[in-house]
Short mmCIF file of C-alpha atoms in Angstrom, two decimals:
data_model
loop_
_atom_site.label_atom_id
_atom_site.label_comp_id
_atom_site.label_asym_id
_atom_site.label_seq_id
_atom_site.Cartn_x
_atom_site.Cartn_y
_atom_site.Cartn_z
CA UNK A 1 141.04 93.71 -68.34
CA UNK A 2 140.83 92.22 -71.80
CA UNK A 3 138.26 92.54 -74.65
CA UNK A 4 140.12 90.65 -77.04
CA UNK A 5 137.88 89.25 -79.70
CA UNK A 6 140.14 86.22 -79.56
CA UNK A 7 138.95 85.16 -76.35
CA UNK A 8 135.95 82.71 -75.79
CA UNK A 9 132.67 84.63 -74.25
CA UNK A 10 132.68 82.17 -70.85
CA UNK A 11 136.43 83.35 -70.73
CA UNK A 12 135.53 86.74 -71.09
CA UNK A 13 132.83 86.81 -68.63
CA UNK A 14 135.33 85.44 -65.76
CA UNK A 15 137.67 88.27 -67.04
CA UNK A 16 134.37 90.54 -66.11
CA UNK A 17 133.96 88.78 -62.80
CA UNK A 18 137.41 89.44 -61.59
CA UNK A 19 137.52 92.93 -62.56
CA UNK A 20 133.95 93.60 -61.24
CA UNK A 21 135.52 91.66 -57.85
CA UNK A 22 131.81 89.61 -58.38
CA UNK A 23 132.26 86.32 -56.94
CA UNK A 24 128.93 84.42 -57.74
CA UNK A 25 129.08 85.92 -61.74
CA UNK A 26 133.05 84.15 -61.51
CA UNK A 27 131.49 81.15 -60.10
CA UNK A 28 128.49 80.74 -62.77
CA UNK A 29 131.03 80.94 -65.39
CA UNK A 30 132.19 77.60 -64.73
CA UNK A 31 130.63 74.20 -65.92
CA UNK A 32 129.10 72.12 -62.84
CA UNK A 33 131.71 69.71 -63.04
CA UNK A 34 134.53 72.24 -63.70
CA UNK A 35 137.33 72.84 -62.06
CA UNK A 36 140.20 75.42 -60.91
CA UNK A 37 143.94 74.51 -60.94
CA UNK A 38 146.39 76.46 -58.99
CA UNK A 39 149.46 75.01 -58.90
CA UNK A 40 148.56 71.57 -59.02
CA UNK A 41 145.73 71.90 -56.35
CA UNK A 42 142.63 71.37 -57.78
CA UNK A 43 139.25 72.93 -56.73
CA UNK A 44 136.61 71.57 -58.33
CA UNK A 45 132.38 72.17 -58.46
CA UNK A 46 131.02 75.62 -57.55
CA UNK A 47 131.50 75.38 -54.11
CA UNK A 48 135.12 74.82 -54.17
CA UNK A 49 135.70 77.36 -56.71
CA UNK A 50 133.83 79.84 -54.56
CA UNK A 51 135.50 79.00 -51.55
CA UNK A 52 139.04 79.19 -53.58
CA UNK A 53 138.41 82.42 -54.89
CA UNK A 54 137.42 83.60 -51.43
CA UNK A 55 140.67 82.96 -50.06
CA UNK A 56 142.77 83.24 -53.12
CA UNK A 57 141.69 85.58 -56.02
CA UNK A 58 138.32 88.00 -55.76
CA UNK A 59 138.55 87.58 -51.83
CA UNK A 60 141.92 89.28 -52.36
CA UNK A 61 141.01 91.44 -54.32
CA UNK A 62 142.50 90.81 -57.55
CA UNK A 63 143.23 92.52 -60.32
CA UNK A 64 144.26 91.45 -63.55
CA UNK A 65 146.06 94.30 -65.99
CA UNK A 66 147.81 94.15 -69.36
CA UNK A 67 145.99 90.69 -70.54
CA UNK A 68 146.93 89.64 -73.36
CA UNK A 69 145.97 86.29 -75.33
CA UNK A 70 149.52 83.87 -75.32
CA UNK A 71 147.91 81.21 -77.12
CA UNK A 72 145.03 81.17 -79.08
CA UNK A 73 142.22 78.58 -79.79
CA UNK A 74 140.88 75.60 -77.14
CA UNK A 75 142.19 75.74 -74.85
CA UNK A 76 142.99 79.23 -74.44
CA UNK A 77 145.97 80.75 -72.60
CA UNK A 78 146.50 84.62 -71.21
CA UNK A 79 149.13 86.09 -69.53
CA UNK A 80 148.84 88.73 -67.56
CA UNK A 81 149.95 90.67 -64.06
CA UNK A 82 148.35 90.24 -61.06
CA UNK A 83 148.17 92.58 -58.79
CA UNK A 84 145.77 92.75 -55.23
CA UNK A 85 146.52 91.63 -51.74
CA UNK A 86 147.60 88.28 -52.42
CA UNK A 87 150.10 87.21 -55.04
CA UNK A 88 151.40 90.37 -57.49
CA UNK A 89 153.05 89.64 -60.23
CA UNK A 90 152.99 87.82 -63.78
CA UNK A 91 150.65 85.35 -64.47
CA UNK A 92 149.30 82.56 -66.83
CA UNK A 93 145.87 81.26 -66.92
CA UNK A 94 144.53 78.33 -69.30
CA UNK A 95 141.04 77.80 -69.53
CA UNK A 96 139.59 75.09 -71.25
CA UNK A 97 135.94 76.28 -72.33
CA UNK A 98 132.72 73.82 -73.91
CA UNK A 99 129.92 75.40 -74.88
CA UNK A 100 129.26 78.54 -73.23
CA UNK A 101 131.26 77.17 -69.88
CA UNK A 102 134.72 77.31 -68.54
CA UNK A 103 135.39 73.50 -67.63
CA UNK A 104 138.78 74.21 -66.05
CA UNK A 105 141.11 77.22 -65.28
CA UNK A 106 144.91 75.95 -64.89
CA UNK A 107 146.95 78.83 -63.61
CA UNK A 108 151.01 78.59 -64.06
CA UNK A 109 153.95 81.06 -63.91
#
């Protein structure tokens, strides 16, 4: 996990939430309205994004090692390598944060 100063606080408290495997502290880091995009498929509101990470990140067990910061600012992208019992291997997230809330999380190759 990653305590880069560079990274936003609501970023760094779903960085927490994965590596504490706490689904409801991952899901409160999110604006109401926000949103999760994985590959194109969008999961959006708290429900969603609790039911997506059930089946595809913290429900699997996740784990997110050697994070670094890609590109800086707002949005903000990390890379970093997934590992768990769903997909392994490298990874970029770009989260998009206002205020003290992550309003989306677009995750690429």
């Amino acid at each position: 996990m990653s305590t880069d100063a560079t990274l936003p606080p609501a970023v760094q408290r779903v960085l927490t939430a994965i590596d504490e495997q706490d689904n409801e502290a991952f899901v409160a880091a999110f604006a109401i309205d926000g949103y999760v995009d994985d590959w194109g498929r969008q999961f959006r509101g708290p429900e969603r994004i609790r039911s997506w990470s059930d089946n595809e990140l913290i429900g699997k067990r996740a784990t997110f090692s050697d994070v670094r910061v890609s590109t800086p600012g707002n949005p903000v992208t990390i890379t970093t390598q997934v590992g768990g019992d769903g997909y392994n291997g490298p990874s970029h997230f770009t989260f998009d944060v206002q205020g003290d809330l992550v309003t989306s999380m677009t995750i690429t190759a």
